[in-house]
Amino acid sequence: GAVVSQHPSRVICKSGTSVKIECRSLDFQATTMFWYRQFPKQSLMLMATSNEGSKATYEQGVEKDKFLINHASLTLSTLTVASAHPEDSSFYICSAEGPDKSGELFFGEGSRLTVL
Amino acid sequence: QKEVEQDPGPLSVPEGAIVSLNCTYSNSAFQYFMWYRQYSRKGPELLMYTYSSGNKEDGRFTAQVDKSSKYISLFIRDSQPSDSATYLCAMKRAGNTPLVFGKGTRLSVIA
């Protein structure tokens, strides 16, 4: 299947730091990528839809000025958590639809953010 | 009513048991139905993928979709301790749309 890669897999930072997470489609082009967040023992919640060459679409309750999404190319979307605080500590996962457009979404390995 | 409902468990079964996991949903526009397995501190791993209604079998896993009842199931036969994980149902509409996840069911298979 298609491969989606995320980096870094784990980051620990001090409060007030900005953190960038990269999501790459390794062997296919993804015009759209989806960013999810998962708190401990909770399900995955969609944060935003990242569209190549245009602004991201954010879900209700997600601060677009805090979670900056850039989808500058067909294989790369980045999520920047601006001025992170402890409550932003979570597991962030990106996904993209595979090249066959069958509806199947492929997930990255996830990035665990811990803000001290 | 949430779009996707899933009993979070936990569910504990003895090794070798048949496990039944279920989700209900309210959005009749959902056409793609998936089951993911997630181990602690890892990303979700796709187990089964079904388009529209029907059954699909893959080894010890069987997925069923009943669109008329808005009900999907995952059966695990001959369960193993290595099956212990959280199982998430997920579904989506047609087109390049995001998945909507259930809460996940924590399963423990006891040796």
XYZ file of C-alpha atoms in Angstrom, chain A:
116
model
C 0.000 0.000 0.000
C 0.859 3.649 -0.157
C 3.272 4.974 2.448
C 2.820 8.076 4.546
C 5.743 9.121 6.694
C 5.698 11.458 9.667
C 8.561 13.183 11.415
C 9.480 13.529 14.204
C 7.916 10.533 15.897
C 8.432 12.050 19.310
C 9.188 15.545 20.537
C 9.501 16.990 23.994
C 9.634 20.745 24.317
C 9.273 23.559 26.795
C 6.112 25.593 27.051
C 6.099 28.469 24.586
C 8.130 26.648 21.951
C 6.827 26.168 18.422
C 6.971 22.644 17.052
C 6.787 21.564 13.425
C 5.587 18.129 12.352
C 6.071 16.924 8.785
C 3.864 14.521 6.874
C 5.096 13.116 3.573
C 3.509 10.866 0.993
C 6.489 8.780 -0.070
C 5.430 7.137 -3.286
C 2.413 9.078 -4.413
C 1.051 12.581 -4.657
C -1.530 13.728 -2.158
C -3.502 16.863 -2.945
C -5.297 16.471 0.351
C -4.020 15.335 3.718
C -5.905 15.061 6.975
C -4.516 15.891 10.394
C -5.869 14.106 13.444
C -5.192 14.461 17.150
C -5.553 11.730 19.717
C -5.505 12.315 23.461
C -4.709 9.380 25.784
C -7.380 6.694 25.734
C -9.472 8.724 23.299
C -10.271 8.274 19.651
C -8.793 10.136 16.723
C -10.368 13.526 16.175
C -10.044 15.346 12.881
C -8.309 18.684 13.311
C -8.047 19.985 9.783
C -7.979 19.147 6.122
C -4.828 20.269 4.366
C -5.148 21.174 0.694
C -2.144 21.581 -1.573
C -1.756 25.158 -2.712
C -4.618 26.569 -0.649
C -5.639 27.262 2.908
C -6.423 24.422 5.257
C -9.945 23.786 6.454
C -10.180 23.574 10.238
C -12.723 21.679 12.289
C -14.842 23.547 14.773
C -12.955 24.328 17.946
C -9.491 24.028 16.408
C -7.536 27.293 16.524
C -6.048 27.960 13.117
C -3.617 30.519 14.543
C -2.256 27.913 16.907
C -2.162 24.931 14.574
C -0.606 26.255 11.390
C -0.869 23.977 8.399
C 1.135 24.374 5.213
C 0.708 22.078 2.218
C 3.301 23.539 -0.088
C 3.786 20.542 -2.350
C 1.946 17.431 -3.462
C 3.994 15.256 -1.142
C 4.426 17.366 1.986
C 2.133 18.886 4.570
C 3.393 20.424 7.795
C 1.635 21.115 11.063
C 3.200 23.738 13.312
C 2.001 23.981 16.881
C 2.673 27.612 17.705
C 3.682 28.532 21.267
C 2.863 25.069 22.551
C 1.444 24.601 26.024
C 1.061 21.462 28.155
C -2.560 21.061 27.076
C -1.324 20.648 23.493
C 0.471 17.460 24.491
C -1.081 14.786 22.328
C -0.538 12.275 19.543
C -0.777 13.945 16.138
C -1.371 11.757 13.083
C -1.667 12.638 9.416
C -3.306 10.651 6.668
C -3.806 10.780 2.930
C -5.900 8.986 0.369
C -3.932 6.504 -1.695
C -3.186 7.009 -5.381
C -5.889 4.594 -6.544
C -8.540 6.888 -5.042
C -10.364 3.866 -3.642
C -11.313 5.741 -0.493
C -8.710 4.015 1.643
C -6.722 6.389 3.818
C -3.127 5.692 4.790
C -1.792 6.947 8.085
C 1.577 8.190 9.159
C 3.254 6.690 12.186
C 2.130 9.571 14.365
C 4.027 12.201 16.316
C 3.843 12.280 20.078
C 4.199 15.798 21.440
C 4.937 16.394 25.092
C 5.026 19.991 26.260
C 6.616 20.513 29.651
